CSV table of C-alpha atoms and ligand atoms in Angstrom, one decimal:
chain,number,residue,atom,x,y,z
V,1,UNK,CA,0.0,0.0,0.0
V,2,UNK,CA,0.9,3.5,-1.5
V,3,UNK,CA,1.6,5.5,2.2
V,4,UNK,CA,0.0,8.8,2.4
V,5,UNK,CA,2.6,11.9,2.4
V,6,UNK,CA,2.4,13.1,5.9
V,7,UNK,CA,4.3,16.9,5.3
V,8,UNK,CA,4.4,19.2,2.6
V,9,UNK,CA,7.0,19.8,0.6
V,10,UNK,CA,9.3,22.9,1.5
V,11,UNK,CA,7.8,26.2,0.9
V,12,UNK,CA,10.4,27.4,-2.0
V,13,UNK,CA,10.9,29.1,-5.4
V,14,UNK,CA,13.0,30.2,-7.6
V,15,UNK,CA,12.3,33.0,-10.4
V,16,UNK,CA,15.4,34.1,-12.5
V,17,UNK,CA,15.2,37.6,-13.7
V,18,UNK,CA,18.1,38.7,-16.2
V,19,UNK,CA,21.0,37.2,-14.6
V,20,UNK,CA,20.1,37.0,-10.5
V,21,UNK,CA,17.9,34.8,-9.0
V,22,UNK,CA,15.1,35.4,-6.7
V,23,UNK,CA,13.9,32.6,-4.3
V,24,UNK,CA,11.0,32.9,-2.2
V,25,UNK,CA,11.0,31.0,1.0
V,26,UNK,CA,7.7,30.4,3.5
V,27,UNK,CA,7.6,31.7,6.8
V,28,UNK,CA,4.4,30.3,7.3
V,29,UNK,CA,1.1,32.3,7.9
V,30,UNK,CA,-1.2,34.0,9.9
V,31,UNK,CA,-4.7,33.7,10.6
V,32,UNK,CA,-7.1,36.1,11.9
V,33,UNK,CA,-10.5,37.9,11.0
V,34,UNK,CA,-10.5,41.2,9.0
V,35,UNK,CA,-11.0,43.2,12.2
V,36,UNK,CA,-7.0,45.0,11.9
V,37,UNK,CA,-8.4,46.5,8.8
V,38,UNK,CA,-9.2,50.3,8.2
V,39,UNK,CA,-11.0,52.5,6.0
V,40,UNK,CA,-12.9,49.7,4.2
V,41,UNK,CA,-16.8,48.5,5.0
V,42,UNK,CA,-15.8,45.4,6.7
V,43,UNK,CA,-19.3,43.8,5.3
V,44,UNK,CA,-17.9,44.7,1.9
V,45,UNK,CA,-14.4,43.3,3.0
V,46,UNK,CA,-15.7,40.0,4.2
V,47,UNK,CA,-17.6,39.6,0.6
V,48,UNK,CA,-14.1,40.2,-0.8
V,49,UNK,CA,-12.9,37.5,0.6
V,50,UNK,CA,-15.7,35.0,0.4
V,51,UNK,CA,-15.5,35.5,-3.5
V,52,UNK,CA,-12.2,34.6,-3.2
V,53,UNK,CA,-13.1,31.5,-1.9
V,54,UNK,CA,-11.1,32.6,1.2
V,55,UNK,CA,-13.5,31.8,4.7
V,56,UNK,CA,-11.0,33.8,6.5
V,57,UNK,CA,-7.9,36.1,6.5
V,58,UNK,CA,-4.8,34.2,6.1
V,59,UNK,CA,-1.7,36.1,5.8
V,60,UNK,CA,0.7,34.4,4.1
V,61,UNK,CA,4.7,35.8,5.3
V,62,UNK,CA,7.6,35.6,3.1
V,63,UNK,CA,10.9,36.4,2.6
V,64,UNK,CA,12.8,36.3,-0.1
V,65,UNK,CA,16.8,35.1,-1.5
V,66,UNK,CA,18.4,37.5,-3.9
V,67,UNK,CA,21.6,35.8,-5.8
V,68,UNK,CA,23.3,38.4,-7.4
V,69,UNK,CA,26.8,39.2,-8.6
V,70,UNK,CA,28.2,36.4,-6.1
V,71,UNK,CA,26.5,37.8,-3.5
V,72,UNK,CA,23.5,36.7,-1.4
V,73,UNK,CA,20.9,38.8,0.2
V,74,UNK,CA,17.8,37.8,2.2
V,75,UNK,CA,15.0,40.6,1.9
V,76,UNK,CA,13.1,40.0,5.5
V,77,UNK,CA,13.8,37.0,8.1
V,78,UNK,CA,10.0,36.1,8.7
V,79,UNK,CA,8.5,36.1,11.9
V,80,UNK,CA,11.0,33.9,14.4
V,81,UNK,CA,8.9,32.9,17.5
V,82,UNK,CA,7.1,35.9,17.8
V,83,UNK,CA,3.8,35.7,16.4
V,84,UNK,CA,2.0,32.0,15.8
V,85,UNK,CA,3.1,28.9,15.4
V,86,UNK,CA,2.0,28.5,12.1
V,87,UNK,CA,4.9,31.2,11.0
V,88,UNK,CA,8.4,30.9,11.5
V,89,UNK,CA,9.7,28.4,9.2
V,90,UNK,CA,12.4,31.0,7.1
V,91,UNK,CA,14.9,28.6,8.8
V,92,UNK,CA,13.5,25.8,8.2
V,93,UNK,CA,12.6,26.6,4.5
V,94,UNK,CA,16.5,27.7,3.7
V,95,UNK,CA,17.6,24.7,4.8
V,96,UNK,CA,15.4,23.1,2.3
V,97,UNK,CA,16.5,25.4,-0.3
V,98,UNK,CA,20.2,23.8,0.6
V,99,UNK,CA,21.3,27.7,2.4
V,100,UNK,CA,23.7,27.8,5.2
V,101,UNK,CA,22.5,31.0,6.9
V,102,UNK,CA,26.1,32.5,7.1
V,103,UNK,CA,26.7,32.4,3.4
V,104,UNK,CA,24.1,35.3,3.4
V,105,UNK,CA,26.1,38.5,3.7
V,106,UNK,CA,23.2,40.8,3.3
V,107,UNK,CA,19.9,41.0,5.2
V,108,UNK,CA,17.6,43.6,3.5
V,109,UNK,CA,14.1,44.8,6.1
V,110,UNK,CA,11.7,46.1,3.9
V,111,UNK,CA,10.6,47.2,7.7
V,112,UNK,CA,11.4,46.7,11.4
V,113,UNK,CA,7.9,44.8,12.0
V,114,UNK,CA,7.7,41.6,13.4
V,115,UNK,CA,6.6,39.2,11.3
V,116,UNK,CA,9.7,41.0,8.8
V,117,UNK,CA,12.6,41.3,11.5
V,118,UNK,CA,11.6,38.9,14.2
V,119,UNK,CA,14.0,36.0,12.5
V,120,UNK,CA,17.6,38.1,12.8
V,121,UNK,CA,18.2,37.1,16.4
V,122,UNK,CA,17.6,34.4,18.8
V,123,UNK,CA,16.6,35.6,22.2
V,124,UNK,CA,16.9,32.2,23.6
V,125,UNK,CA,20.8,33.0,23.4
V,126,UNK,CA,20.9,36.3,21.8
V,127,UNK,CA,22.7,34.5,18.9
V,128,UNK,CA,22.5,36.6,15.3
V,129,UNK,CA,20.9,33.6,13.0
V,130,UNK,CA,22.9,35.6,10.2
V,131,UNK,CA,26.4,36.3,11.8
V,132,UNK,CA,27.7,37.3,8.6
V,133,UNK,CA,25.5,39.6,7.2
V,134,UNK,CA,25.4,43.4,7.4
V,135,UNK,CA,21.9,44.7,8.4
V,136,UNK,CA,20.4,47.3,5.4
V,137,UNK,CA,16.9,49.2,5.8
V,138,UNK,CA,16.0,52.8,5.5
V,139,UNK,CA,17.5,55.4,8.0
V,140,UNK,CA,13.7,56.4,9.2
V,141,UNK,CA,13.4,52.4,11.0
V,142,UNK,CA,15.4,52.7,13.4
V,143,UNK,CA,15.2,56.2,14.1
V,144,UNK,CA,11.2,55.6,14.6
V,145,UNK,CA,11.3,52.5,16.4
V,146,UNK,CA,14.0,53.4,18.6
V,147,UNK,CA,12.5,56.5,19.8
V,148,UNK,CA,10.8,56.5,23.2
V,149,UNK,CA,8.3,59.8,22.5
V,150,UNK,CA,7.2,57.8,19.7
V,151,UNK,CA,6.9,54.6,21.8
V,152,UNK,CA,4.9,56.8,24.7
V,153,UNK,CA,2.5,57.7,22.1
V,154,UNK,CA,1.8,53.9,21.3
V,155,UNK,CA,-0.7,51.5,22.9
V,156,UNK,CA,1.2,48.9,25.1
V,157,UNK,CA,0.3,46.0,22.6
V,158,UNK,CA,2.1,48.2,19.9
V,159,UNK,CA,4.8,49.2,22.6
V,160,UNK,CA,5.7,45.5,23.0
V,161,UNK,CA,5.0,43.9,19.8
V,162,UNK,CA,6.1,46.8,17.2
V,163,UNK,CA,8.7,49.2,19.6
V,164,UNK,CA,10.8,46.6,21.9
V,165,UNK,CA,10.6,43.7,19.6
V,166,UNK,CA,11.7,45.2,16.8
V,167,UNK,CA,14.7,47.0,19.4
V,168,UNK,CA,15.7,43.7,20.6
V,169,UNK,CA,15.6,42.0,17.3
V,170,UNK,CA,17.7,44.7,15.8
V,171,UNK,CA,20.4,45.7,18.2
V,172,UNK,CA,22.6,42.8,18.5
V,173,UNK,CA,23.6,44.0,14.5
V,174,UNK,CA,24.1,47.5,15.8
V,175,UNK,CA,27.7,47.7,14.4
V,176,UNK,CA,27.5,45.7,11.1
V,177,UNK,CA,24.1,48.1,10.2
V,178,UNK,CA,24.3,50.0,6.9
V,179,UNK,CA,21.0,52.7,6.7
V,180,UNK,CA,20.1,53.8,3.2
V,181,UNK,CA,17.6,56.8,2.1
V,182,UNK,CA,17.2,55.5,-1.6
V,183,UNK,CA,19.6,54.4,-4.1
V,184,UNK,CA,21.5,50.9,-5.4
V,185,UNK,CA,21.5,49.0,-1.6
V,186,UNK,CA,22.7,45.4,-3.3
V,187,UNK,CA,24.3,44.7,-6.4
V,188,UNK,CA,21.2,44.7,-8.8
V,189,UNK,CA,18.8,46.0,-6.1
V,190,UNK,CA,17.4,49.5,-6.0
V,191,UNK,CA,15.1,50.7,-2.4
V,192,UNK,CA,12.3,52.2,-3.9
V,193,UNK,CA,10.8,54.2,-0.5
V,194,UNK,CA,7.6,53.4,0.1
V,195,UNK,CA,6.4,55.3,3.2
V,196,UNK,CA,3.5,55.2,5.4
V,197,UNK,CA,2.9,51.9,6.4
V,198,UNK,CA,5.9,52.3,8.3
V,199,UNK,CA,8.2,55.6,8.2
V,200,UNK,CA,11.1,54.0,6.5
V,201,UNK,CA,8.8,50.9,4.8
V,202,UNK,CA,10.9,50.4,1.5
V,203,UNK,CA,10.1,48.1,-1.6
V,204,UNK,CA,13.1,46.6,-3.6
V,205,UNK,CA,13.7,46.7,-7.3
V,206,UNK,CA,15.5,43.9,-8.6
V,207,UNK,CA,17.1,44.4,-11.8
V,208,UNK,CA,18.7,42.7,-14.7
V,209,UNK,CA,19.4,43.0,-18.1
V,210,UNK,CA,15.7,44.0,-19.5
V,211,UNK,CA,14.1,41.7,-16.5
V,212,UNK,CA,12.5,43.4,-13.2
V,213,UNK,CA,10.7,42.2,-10.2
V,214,UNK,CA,9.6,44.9,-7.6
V,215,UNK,CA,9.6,43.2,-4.2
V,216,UNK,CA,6.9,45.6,-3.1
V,217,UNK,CA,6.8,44.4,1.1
V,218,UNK,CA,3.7,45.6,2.8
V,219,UNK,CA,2.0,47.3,0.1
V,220,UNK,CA,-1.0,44.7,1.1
V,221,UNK,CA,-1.7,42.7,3.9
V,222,UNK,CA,-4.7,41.1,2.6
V,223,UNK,CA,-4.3,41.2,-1.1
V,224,UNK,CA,-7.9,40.2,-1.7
V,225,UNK,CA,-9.4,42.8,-0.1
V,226,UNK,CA,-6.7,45.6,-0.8
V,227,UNK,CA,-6.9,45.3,-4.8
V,228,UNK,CA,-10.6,45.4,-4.7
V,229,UNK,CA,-10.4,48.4,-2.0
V,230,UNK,CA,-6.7,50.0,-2.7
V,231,UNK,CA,-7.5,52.9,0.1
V,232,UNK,CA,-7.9,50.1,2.8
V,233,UNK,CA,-5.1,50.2,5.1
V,234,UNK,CA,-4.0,48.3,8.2
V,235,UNK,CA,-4.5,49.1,12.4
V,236,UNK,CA,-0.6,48.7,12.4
V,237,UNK,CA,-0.3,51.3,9.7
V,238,UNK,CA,1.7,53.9,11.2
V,239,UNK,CA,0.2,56.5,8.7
V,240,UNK,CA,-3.1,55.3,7.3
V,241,UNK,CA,-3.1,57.7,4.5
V,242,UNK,CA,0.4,57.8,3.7
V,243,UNK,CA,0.3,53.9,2.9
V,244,UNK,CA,-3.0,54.2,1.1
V,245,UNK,CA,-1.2,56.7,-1.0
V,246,UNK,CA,1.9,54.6,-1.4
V,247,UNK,CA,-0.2,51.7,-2.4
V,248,UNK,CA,-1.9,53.7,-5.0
V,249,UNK,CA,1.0,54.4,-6.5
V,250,UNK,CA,2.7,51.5,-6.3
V,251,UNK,CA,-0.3,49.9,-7.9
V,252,UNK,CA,-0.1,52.5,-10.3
V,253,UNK,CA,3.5,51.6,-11.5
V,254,UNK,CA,3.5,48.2,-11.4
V,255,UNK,CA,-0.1,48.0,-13.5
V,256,UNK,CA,1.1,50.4,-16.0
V,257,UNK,CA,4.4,48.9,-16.9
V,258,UNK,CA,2.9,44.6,-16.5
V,259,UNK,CA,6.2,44.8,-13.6
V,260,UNK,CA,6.6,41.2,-11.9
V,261,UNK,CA,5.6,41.9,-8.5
V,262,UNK,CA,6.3,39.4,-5.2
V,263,UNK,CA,5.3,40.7,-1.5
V,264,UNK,CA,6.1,39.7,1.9
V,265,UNK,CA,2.3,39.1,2.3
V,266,UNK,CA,1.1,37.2,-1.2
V,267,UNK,CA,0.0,33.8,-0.9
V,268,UNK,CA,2.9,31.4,-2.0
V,269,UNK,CA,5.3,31.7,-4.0
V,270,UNK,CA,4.0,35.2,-4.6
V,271,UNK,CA,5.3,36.1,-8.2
V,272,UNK,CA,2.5,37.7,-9.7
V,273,UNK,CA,1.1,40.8,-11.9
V,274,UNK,CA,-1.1,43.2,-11.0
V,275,UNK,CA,-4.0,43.9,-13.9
V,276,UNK,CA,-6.0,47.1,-13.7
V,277,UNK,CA,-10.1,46.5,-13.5
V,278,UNK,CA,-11.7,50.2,-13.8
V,279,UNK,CA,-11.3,51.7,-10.5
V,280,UNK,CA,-9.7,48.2,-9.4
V,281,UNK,CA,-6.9,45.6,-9.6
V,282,UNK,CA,-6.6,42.0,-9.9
V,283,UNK,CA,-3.4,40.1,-8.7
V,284,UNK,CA,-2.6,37.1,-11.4
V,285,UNK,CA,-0.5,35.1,-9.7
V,286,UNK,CA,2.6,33.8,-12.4
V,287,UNK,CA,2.2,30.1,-13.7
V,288,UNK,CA,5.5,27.6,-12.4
V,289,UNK,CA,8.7,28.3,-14.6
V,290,UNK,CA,10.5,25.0,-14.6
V,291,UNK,CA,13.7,26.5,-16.5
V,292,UNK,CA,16.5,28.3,-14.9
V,293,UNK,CA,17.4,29.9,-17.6
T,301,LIG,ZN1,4.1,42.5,7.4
């Protein structure tokens, strides 16, 4: 008898684009209700959802391998321990992919937010889980998350989960941190700001030859909702309209031009294009690509 397979297979993909590759790896997801969502009829929302066949919100997390020039850069580390058990695997999943963690000599945070930084450091021992790497991420992270008015003027949910998690995952790198305002951050890579979901929030443009993939972050958080409804934002959004406005214009760009997009929050592997429906978008997620090159 045939067994049954009792685990799925790792959560990771490769997409070439001119000559670097781009692998997404799985941290897992999170579930939760559409409750953290802003400036959207929730009833409206929840019909979203239910005609994509979705019963509830589930957040898929990424990160994502850049292989470029002989050099290796992980955009985001997932979200460690932090947040449910369901997330966490960005370990796990470069293991799979055949990645020792210290052969990465780059970590790139699209954001300090947990489910983005929480995998640079285990508080268990306070070991960096990429000892090699040099930290990158725009100059406004750190200089919003580690300022105490700003933290006063938080709830103490936000205070713990956004403010001192994202200090604690972040300072053991303090002297191998590079801060950027815009520019080439990675051979190939450009930050393309992106600001209002957080104050530094940054997407990455990955280019190659006549090949581009915008690694667009948090520009949604529940893709079938936020293409439908572009100015719904996020609770966690530290600047509502700001990140409605950088959405719109990211949507904007990467609709005009048919740019190959992939998030930290689109469901697995997340390459995909964004198609323009009247006052709407549609994500089409890319079919597999067997060939490397
Ligand atoms: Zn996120």
């Amino acid at each position: 008898m045939a067994a049954q397979p009792a685990q799925q297979i790792p959560g990771v993909y490769h997409r070439k684009i001119g000559d670097i590759v781009v692998t997404a790896i799985s941290d897992g997801y999170l579930d939760g209700t559409l409750d953290v969502m802003r400036n959207v009829d929730l009833t409206k929302a929840e019909q979203a959802l239910r005609d994509a066949f979705r019963p509830a919100r589930r957040t898929s997390v990424n990160a994502f391998l850049i292989h470029s020039k002989g050099r290796l850069a992980l955009v985001d580390t997932g979200s460690g321990n932090y947040l449910q058990p369901s997330a966490g695997f960005v370990q796990r999943n470069l293991a799979a992919a055949g990645i020792d963690p210290k052969s990465i000599d780059t970590v790139l945070l699209t954001h300090m937010h947990p489910d983005h930084s929480a995998g640079l450091t285990d508080m268990t021992n306070g070991q960096l889980l990429f000892p090699n790497a040099e930290l990158v991420m725009h100059e406004n992270e750190p200089a919003h998350w580690f300022d105490d008015g700003e933290m006063a003027k938080a709830d103490e949910r936000s205070q713990k989960l956004y403010f001192l998690a994202g200090r604690e995952q972040v300072a053991p790198y303090r002297n191998r941190t590079r801060l950027f305002r815009q520019g080439e951050v990675f051979p190939g890579v450009t930050a393309v700001p992106s600001l209002g979901h957080t104050p530094g929030h940054t997407a990455f443009l990955v280019a190659s030859g006549s090949d581009q993939l915008m690694i667009w972050g948090d520009t949604v958080h529940v893709p079938e909702v936020q293409t439908m409804y572009p100015e719904a934002g996020m609770a966690f959004d530290t600047d509502l309209a700001a990140a409605a406005a950088a959405r719109k214009h990211m949507f904007d760009r990467v609709s005009a031009d048919g740019v190959l997009v992939a998030g930290m929050h689109l469901h697995v592997p997340a390459f995909s294009r964004l198609a323009r429906r009247r006052d709407a978008y549609a994500l089409i997620p890319e079919a597999w690509v067997h060939g490397m090159d």
